[in-house]
XYZ file of C-alpha atoms in Angstrom:
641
model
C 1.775 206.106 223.004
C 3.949 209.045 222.487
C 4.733 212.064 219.593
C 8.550 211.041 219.720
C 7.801 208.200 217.021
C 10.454 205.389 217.641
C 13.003 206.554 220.540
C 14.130 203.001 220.594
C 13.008 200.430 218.283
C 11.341 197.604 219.885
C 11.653 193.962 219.502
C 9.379 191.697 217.859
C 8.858 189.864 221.008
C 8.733 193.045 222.824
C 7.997 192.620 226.254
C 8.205 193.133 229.806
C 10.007 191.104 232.536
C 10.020 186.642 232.081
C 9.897 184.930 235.474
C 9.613 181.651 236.019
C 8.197 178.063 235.905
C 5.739 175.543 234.110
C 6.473 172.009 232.799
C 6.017 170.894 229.281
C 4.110 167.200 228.706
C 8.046 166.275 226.460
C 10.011 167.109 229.872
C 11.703 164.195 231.426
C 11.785 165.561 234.253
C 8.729 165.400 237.194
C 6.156 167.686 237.361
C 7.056 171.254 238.878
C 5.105 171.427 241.811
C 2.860 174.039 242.553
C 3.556 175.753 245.752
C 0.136 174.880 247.767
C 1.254 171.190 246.835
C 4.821 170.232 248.320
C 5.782 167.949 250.641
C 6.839 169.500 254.035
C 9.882 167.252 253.712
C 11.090 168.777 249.805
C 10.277 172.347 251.305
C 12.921 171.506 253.765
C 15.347 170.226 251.771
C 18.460 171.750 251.744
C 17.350 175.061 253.150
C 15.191 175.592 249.983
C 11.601 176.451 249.047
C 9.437 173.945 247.370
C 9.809 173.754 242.852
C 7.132 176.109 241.552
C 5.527 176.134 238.136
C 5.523 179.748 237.930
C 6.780 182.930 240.244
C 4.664 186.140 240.670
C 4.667 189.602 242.877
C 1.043 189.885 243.063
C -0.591 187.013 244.955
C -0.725 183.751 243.237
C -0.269 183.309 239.860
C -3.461 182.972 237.717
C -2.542 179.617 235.725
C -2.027 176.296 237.565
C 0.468 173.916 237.134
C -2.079 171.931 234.437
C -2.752 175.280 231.980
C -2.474 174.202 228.726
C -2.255 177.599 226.811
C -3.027 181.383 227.831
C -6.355 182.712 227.283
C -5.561 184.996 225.100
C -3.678 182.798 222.654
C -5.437 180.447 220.448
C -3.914 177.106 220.498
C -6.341 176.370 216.973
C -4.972 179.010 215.244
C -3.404 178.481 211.859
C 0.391 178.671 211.061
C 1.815 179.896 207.977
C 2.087 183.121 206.147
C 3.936 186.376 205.650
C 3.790 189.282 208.350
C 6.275 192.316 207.650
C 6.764 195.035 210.470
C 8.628 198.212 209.718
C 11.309 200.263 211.450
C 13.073 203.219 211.406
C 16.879 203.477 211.039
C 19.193 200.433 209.651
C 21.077 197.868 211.369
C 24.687 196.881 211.721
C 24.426 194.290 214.975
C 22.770 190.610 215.488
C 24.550 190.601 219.313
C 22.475 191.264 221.968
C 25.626 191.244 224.606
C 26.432 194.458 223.160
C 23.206 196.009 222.640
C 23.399 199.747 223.810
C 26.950 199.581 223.784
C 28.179 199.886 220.187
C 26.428 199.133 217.101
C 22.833 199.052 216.577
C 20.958 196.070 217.348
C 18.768 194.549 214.360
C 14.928 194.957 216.197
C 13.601 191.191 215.825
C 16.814 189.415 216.415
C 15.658 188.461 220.485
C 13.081 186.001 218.880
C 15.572 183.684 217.831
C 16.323 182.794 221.725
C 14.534 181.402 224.374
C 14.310 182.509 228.000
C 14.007 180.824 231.164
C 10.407 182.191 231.654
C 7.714 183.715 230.058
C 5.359 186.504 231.141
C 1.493 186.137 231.346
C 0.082 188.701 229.259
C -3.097 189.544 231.082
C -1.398 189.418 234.494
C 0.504 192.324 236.190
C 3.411 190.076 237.136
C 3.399 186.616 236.448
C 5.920 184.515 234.381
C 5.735 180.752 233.670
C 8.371 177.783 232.243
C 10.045 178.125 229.129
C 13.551 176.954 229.298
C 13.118 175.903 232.615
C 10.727 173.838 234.095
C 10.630 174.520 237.755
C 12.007 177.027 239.866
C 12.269 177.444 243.861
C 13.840 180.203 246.368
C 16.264 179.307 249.252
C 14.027 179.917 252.426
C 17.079 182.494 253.397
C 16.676 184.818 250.442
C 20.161 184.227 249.106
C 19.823 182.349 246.295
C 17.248 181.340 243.440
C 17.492 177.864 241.506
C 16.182 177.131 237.807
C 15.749 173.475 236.598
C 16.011 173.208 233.103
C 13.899 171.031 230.603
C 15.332 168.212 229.535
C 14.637 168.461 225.669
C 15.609 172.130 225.535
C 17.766 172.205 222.060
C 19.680 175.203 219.810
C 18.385 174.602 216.510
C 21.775 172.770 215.289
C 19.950 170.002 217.475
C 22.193 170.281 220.663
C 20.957 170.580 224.102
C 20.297 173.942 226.179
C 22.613 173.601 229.058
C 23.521 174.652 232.479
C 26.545 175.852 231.214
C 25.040 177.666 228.408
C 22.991 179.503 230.887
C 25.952 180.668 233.568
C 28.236 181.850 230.630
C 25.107 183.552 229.569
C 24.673 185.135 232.793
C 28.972 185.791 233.172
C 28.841 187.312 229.715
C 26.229 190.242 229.677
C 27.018 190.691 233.237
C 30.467 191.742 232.136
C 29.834 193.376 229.097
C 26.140 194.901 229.075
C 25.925 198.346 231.023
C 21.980 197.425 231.488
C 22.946 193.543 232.875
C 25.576 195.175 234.768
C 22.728 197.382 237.053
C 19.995 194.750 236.524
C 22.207 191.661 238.316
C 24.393 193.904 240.422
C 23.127 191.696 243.687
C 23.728 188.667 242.060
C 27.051 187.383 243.101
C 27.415 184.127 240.994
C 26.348 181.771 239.211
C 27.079 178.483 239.330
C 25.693 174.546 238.962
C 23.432 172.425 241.324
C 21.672 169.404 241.268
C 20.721 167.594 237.774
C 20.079 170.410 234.948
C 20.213 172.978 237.803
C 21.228 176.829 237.803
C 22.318 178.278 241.188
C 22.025 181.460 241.081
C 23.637 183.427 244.358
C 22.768 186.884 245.892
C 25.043 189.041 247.332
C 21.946 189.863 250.232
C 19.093 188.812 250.832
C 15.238 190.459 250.433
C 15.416 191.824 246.805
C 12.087 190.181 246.099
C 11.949 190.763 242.559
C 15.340 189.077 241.774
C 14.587 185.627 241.648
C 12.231 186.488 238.674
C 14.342 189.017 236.750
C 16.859 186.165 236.465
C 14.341 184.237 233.966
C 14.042 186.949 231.629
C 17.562 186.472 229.944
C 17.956 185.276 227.211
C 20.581 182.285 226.833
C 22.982 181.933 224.618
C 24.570 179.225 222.871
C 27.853 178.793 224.711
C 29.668 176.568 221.943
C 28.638 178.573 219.130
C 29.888 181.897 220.415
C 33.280 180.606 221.819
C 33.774 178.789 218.646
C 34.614 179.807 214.903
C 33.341 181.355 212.247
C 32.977 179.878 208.614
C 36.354 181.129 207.836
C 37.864 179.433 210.585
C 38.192 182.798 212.698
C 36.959 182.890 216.803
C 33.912 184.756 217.138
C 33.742 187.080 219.735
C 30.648 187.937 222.177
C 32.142 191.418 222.649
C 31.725 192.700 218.813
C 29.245 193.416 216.585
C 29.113 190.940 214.391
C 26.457 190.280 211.301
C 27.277 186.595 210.757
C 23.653 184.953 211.719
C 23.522 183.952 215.155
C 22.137 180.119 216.611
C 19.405 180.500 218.370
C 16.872 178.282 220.211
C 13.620 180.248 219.837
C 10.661 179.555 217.134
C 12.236 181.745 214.985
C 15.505 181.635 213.092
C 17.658 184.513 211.390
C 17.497 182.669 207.985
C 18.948 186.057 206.243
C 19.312 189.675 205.646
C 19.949 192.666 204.153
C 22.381 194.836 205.919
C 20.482 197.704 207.587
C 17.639 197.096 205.024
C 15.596 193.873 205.818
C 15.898 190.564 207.678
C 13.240 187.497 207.443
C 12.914 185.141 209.879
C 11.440 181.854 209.603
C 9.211 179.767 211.822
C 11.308 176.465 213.336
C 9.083 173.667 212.411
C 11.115 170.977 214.518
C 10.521 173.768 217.451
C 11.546 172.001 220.663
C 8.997 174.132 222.631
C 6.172 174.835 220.597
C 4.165 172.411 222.686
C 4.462 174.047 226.098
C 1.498 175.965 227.392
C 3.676 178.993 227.113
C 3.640 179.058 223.455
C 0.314 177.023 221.742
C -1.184 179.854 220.154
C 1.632 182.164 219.852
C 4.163 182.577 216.832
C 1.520 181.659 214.091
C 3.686 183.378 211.228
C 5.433 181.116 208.880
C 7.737 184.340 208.055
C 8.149 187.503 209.764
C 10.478 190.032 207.589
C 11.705 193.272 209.280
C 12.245 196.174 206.967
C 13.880 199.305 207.231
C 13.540 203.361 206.291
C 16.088 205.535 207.233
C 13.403 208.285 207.509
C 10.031 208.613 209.342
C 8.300 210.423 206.375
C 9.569 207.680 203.690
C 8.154 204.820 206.712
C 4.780 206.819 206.899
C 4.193 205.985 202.843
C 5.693 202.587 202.688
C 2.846 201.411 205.142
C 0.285 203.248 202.343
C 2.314 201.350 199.610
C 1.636 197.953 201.714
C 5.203 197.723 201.817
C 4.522 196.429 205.644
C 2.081 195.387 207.616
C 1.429 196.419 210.674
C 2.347 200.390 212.492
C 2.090 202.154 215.491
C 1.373 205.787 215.003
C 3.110 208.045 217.497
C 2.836 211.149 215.575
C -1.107 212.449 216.317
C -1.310 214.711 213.314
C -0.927 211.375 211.275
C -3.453 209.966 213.242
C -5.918 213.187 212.761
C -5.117 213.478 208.888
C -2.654 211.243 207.239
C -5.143 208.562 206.390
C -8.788 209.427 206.280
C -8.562 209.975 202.629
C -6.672 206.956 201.997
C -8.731 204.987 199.675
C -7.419 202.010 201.203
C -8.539 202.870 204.958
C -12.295 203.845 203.223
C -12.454 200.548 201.599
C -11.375 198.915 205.293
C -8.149 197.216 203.398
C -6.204 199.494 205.707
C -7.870 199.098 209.414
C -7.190 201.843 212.238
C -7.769 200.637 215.474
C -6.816 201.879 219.570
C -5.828 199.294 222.130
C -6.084 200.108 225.846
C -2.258 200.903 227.303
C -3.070 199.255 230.844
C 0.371 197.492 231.309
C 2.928 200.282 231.872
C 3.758 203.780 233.194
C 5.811 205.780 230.917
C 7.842 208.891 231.520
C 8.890 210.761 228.546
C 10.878 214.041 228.250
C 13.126 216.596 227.241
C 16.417 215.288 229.048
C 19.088 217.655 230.160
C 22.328 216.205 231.072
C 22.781 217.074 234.004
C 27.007 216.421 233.610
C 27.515 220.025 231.252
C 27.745 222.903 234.461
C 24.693 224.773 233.110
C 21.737 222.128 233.805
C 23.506 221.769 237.527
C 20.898 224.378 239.377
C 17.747 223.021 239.636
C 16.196 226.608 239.029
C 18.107 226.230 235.945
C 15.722 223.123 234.673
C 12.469 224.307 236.218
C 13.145 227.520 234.232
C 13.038 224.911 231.101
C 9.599 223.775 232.128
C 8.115 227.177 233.123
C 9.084 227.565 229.170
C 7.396 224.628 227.572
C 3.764 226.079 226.495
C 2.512 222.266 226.363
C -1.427 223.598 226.205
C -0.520 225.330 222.635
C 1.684 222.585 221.266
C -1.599 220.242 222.238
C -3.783 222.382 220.148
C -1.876 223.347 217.419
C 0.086 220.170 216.849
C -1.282 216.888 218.552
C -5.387 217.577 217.576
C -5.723 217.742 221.498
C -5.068 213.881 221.438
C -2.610 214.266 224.480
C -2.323 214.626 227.880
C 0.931 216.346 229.846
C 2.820 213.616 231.893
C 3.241 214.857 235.717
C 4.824 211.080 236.841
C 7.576 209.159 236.107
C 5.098 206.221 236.635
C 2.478 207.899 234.776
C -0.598 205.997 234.210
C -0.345 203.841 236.916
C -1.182 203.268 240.165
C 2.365 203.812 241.295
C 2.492 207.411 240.262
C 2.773 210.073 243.226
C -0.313 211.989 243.770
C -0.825 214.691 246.369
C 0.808 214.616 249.314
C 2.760 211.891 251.063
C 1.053 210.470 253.744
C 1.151 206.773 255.150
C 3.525 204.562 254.659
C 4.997 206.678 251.468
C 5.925 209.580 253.998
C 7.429 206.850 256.442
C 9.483 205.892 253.645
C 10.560 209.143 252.782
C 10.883 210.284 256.557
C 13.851 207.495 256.673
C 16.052 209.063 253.905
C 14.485 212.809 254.764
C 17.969 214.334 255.310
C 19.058 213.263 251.673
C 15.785 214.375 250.338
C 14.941 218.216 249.183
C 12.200 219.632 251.860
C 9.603 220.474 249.357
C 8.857 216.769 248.874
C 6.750 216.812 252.423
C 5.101 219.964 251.382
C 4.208 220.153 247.735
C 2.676 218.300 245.372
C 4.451 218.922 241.882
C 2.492 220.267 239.315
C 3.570 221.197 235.092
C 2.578 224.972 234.710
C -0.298 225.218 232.668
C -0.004 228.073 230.368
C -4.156 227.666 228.763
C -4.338 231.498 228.717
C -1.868 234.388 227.676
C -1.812 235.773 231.282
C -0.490 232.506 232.355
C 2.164 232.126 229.587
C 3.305 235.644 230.212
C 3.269 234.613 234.506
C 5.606 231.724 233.803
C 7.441 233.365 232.039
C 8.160 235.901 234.503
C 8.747 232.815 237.355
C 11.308 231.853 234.824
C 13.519 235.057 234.615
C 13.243 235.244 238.226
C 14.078 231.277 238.754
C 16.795 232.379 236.168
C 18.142 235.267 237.678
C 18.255 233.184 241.187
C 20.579 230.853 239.645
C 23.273 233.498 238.343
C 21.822 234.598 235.286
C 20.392 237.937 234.177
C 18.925 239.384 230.579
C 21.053 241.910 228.287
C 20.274 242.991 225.196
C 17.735 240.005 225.009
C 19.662 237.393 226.064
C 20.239 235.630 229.319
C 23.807 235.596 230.584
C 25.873 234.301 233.128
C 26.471 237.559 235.884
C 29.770 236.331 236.422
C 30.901 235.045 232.843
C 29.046 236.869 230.677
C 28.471 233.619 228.852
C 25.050 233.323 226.764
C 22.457 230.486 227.999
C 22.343 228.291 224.809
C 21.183 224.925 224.461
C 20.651 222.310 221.439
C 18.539 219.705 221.369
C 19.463 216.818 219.179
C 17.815 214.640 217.724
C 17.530 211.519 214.814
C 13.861 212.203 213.613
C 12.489 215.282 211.475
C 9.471 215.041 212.155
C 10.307 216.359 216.122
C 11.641 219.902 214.553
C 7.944 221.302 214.091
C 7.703 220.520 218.183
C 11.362 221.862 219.492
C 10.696 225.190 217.115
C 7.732 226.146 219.179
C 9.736 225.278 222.483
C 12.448 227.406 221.369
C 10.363 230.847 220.170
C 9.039 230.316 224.201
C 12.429 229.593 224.914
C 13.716 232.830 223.173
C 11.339 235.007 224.913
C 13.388 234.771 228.158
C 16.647 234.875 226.205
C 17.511 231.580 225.718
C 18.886 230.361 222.393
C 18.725 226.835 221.141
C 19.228 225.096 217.836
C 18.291 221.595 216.990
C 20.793 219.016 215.089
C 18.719 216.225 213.556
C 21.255 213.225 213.500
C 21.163 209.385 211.643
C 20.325 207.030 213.958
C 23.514 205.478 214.556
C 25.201 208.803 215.354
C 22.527 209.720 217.676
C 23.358 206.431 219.681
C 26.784 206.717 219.572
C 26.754 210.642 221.036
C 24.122 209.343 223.939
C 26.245 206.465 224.958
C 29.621 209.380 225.163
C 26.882 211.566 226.641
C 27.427 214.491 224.186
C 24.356 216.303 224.163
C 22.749 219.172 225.934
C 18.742 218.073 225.664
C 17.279 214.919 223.911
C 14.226 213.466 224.476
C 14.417 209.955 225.865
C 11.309 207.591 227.415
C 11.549 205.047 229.993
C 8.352 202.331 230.179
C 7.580 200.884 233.447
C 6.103 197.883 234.357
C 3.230 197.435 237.552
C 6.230 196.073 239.297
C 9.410 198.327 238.977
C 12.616 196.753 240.836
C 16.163 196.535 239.601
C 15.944 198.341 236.348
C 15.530 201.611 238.420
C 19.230 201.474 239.451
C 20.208 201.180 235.694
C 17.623 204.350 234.882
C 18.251 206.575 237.950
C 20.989 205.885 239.931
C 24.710 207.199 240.533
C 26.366 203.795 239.913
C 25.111 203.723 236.144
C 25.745 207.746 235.748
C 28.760 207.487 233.922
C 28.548 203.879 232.660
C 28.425 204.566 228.662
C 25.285 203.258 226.789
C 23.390 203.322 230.534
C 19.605 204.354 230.392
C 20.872 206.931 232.978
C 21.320 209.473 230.172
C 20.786 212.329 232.247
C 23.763 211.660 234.370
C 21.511 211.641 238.168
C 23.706 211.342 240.914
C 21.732 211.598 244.450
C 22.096 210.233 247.306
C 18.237 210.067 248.202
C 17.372 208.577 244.842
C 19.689 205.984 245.750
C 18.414 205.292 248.754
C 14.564 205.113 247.782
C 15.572 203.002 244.529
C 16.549 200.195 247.353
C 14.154 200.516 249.663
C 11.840 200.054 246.090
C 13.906 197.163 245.610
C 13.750 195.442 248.949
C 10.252 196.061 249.436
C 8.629 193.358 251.237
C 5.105 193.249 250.007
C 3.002 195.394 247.154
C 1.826 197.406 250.205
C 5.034 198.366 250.529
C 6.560 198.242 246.529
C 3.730 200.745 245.663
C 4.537 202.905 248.240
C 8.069 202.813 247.825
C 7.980 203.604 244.093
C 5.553 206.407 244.864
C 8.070 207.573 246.987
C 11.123 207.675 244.632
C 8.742 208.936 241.856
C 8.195 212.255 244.167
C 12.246 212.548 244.316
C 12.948 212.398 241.055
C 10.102 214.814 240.371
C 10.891 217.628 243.056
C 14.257 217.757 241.141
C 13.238 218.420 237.767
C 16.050 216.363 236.286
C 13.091 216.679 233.181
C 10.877 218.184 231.433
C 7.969 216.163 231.197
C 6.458 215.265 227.556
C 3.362 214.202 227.171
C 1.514 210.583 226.003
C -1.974 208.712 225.711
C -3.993 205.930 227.159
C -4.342 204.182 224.429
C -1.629 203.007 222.109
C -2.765 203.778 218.243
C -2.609 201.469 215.174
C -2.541 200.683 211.658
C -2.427 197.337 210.044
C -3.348 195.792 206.286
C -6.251 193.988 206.614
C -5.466 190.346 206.356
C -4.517 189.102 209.557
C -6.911 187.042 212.005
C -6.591 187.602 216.339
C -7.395 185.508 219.530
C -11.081 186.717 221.049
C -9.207 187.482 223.796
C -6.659 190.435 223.583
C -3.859 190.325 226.705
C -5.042 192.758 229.052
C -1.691 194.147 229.561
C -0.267 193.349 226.029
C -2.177 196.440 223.664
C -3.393 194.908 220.956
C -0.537 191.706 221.371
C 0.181 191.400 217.600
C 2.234 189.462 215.714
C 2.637 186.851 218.770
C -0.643 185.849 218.722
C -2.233 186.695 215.524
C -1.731 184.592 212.446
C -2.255 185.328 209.141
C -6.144 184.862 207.680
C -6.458 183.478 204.136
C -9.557 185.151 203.601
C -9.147 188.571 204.321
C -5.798 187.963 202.524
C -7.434 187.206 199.613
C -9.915 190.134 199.337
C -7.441 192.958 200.751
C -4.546 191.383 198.649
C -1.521 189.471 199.931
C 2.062 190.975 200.944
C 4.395 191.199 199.015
């Protein structure tokens, strides 16, 4: 999807948002009811909604209450074998509660835990049971209540509990910077009826919220307040590498430290059965293993040292492996997959807390810079297109300009909004020939000089300091030097000096979570139905919070204000034109400089693995979850080692 190759490693089960809903033929408990099918007396019981099967923002939800699999799994698919997936970096962290906030998380620990729900691949928005088997609303907005399954179980054989789930809930709440943003409205939780989760809102219409709930994932209550093998009390708050319980059809069974970890399939899996999961998590081992550098990653996927890659970097793509004997032979397949599930903004971040990146002729200067058409051509084999949307390639991103019910949502915040967003439609420059590099160039000295700066000797200067305009970008990958170099001869032509610091991994973290950087380049993926994340990403409450995914530092009042009215939104009417709304904010700012990406997301992968004949039509290409591992090809392409 993008040239930055890993910003931040991804899970194995990496996903979008889990919702809510279906029952599983081992349950105890009743059938969830599907919400055309409820008696007018449960509806009105207790000021509740009827139990649902599943939850969804975009009409109703594809699968019934009967589904007995996804169509793009294949329940006949066989189990067993070895997949290994490669990453970038090391690891020094198996707990999630303190993912982002110190250490760095191992990338395929989340499989080893179940969440309440589980998102439908080839839907937009639609999540169905996995911990819990039913879910309804309050019919006053206020609260949301999940019914667990009755033969939910850790894998040390002990049942999934109510408790499990509100310490769960308490515990990243208190200590996660992103759970902290995401279930900010959520007052409490607490317990209801039989196996029942209360979850209470601090107000009412955030329709997203009852669904965000079910994607956390729940943690084993006993095990965490307990002791370790030596008798000492864990602690949910630290890293830790001692291998976590889990509940999820995959346990940590070991690992490497910062070099490898295998997992192994559950066999006694309480919820392999569910319609959720027949088809999915087919291998019999997945093995993670890491490469401290891109280049050294790049040849252990030619020395089938792993399996499977996404390439990022498009002069790999144009000319790393066409003369690979292996990709000739077809041992080492290439293939594109359709990106139709997200929208994507990615970018040269300032942070916006250091005094120079303050004036917003300051940052537009930056982009006036950035000659994107000759990076295109001489780097990326023209395989790219420049992003112009923080929602970009979706329907939510901002074209032209506002009318409808997008400018009556921006008309009610207009006096916290810059004018230009009712009379301009943003636009990148486009610098295709040297008369336009050399005219925004010029717009930038003059943006430049509007802002308190002016040229001598060469070099831009503050009039009233006489302090040079330098910048660094940093960074944790080489291979993003050959880019930033031909930003900063452009860069240089107005009289602005930068440098680039290429960092490990774990230092780069730990200087974005104290915010000690000038530029970086960050990404944030969005799904068709943004809600509460955008608080965490953009807004003033999470500005200062360290290891928030507001790295830039935004702090405005009329981002704030469109992020809830994005929140609140009552219908997709109304959510589309409300994100379309907020996108155009945060554009007419130029808190960014835009990056660029694809439509298609770009693969790699050893020849011996078998897939569904249905792909997830918001999923890419979907593998591992739902591949499995094919003897046959295995036995002609060779088998991993």
């Amino acid at each position: 999807m993008t040239e930055h190759a890993v910003i931040a490693r991804r899970s194995f089960l990496a996903g979008a948002l889990v919702l809510l809903g279906l029952r599983g033929p081992a349950s105890a408990q009743e059938p969830a009811e599907s919400a055309s099918k409820v008696s007018a007396q449960e509806a009105a019981g207790k000021g509740s909604g009827p139990w649902r099967h599943a939850l969804t923002l975009l009409g109703e939800p594809k699968y019934g209450p009967d589904f007995q699999h996804f169509d793009y799994a294949d329940p006949k698919a066989p189990v067993g074998g070895l997949v290994r997936l490669g990453s970038q970096g090391g690891f020094d962290n198996l707990n999630v509660v303190v993912n982002g906030l110190k250490g760095d998380l191992e990338g395929g620990i989340t499989q080893i835990y179940d969440t309440l729900m589980e998102d439908s691949g080839d839907e937009p928005f639609s999540s169905y049971g996995l911990l819990a088997e039913g879910v309804r609303i309050a019919e006053d907005g206020l609260s949301v209540t999940y019914r667990l399954r009755g033969n939910a179980r850790w894998h040390d054989g002990k049942p999934v509990t109510v408790e499990d789930v509100i310490w769960s809930f308490d515990t990243l709440k208190a200590n996660s910077p992103f759970y902290a943003a995401y279930y900010h409205t959520v007052a409490k939780a607490e317990p209801g009826g039989e196996r029942e989760i209360v979850f209470r809102f601090s107000e009412a219409g955030n329709r997203e919220l009852p669904q965000v709930l079910g994607q956390m994932q729940v943690l084993p209550k006993h095990w965490w307040t307990g002791t370790d093998k030596n008798g000492k009390p864990r602690s949910a708050t630290e890293t830790t590498l001692e291998i976590p319980l889990g509940s999820g059809p995959y346990r940590l069974a070991r690992i490497d430290a910062g070099r490898s970890a295998v997992y192994e399939r559950v066999a006694d899996y309480w919820g392999k059965d569910l319609p959720v999961n027949r088809g999915r998590n087919n291998f019999g081992t997945v093995r993670f293993e890491y490469f401290r550098d891109g280049s050294v990653l790049l040849e252990a996927l030619k020395g089938d040292l792993y399996d499977f890659r996404t390439e990022n970097i498009a002069r790999n793509w144009a000319t790393a492996y066409d003369d690979f004997p292996a990709v000739k032979e077809g041992r080492l397949v290439k293939e594109e997959f359709p990106g139709r599930g997200t929208g994507i903004m990615q970018a040269f971040v300032f942070n916006l807390r250091r005094d120079k990146f303050k004036d917003e002729r300051v940052r537009r200067a930056f982009n006036l810079a950035l000659n994107f058409e000759e990076m295109n051509r001489q780097l990326f084999y023209s395989l790219y297109s420049r992003i112009d949307s923080y929602f970009y390639g979706s329907e939510l991103a901002s074209s032209g300009l506002p009318e409808g019910l997008e400018k009556v949502i921006l008309e009610s915040v207009k006096d916290k909004l810059p004018a230009s967003v009712f009379t301009e439609t943003y636009k990148n420059p486009v610098n295709d020939t040297p008369e336009a590099v050399r005219g925004n160039l010029r717009k930038a000295v003059g943006l430049l000089r509007e802002a308190g700066y002016e040229l001598k000797g060469g070099k831009m200067v503050a009039k009233a300091t006489g302090e040079p305009l330098t910048v660094e970008f940093l960074e944790f990958q080489n291979v993003f030097e050959r880019v930033i170099l031909l930003y900063a001869a452009q860069l240089k032509l107005i009289g602005i000096e930068s440098s680039i610091r290429v960092i490990d991994q774990a230092q780069y973290q730990n200087r974005l979570r104290g915010f000690d950087f000038d530029i970086t380049t960050s990404n944030w993926p969005e799904s068709l139905s943004p809600g509460n994340e955008q608080r965490e990403f953009w807004g003033s409450a999470a500005a200062d919070k360290p290891g928030s995914r507001n790295i830039a530092g935004i702090k405005d009042a009329g981002i704030d204000a469109l992020i809830e009215k994005l929140i609140f939104a009552e219908d997709r009417e109304t959510l589309v034109a409300a994100t379309r709304a907020l996108d155009r904010a945060l554009l007419a700012h130029d808190f960014v400089v835009p990056q660029w990406s694809s439509a298609v997301t770009r693969t790699l992968r050893w020849n011996r693995f078998g897939r569904p004949a249905v792909l997830p039509k918001y999923g890419a290409s979907g593998f591992p979850t739902t591949w499995w591992y094919d003897e046959a090809l295995a036995a002609k392409t060779g088998a991993p080692r």
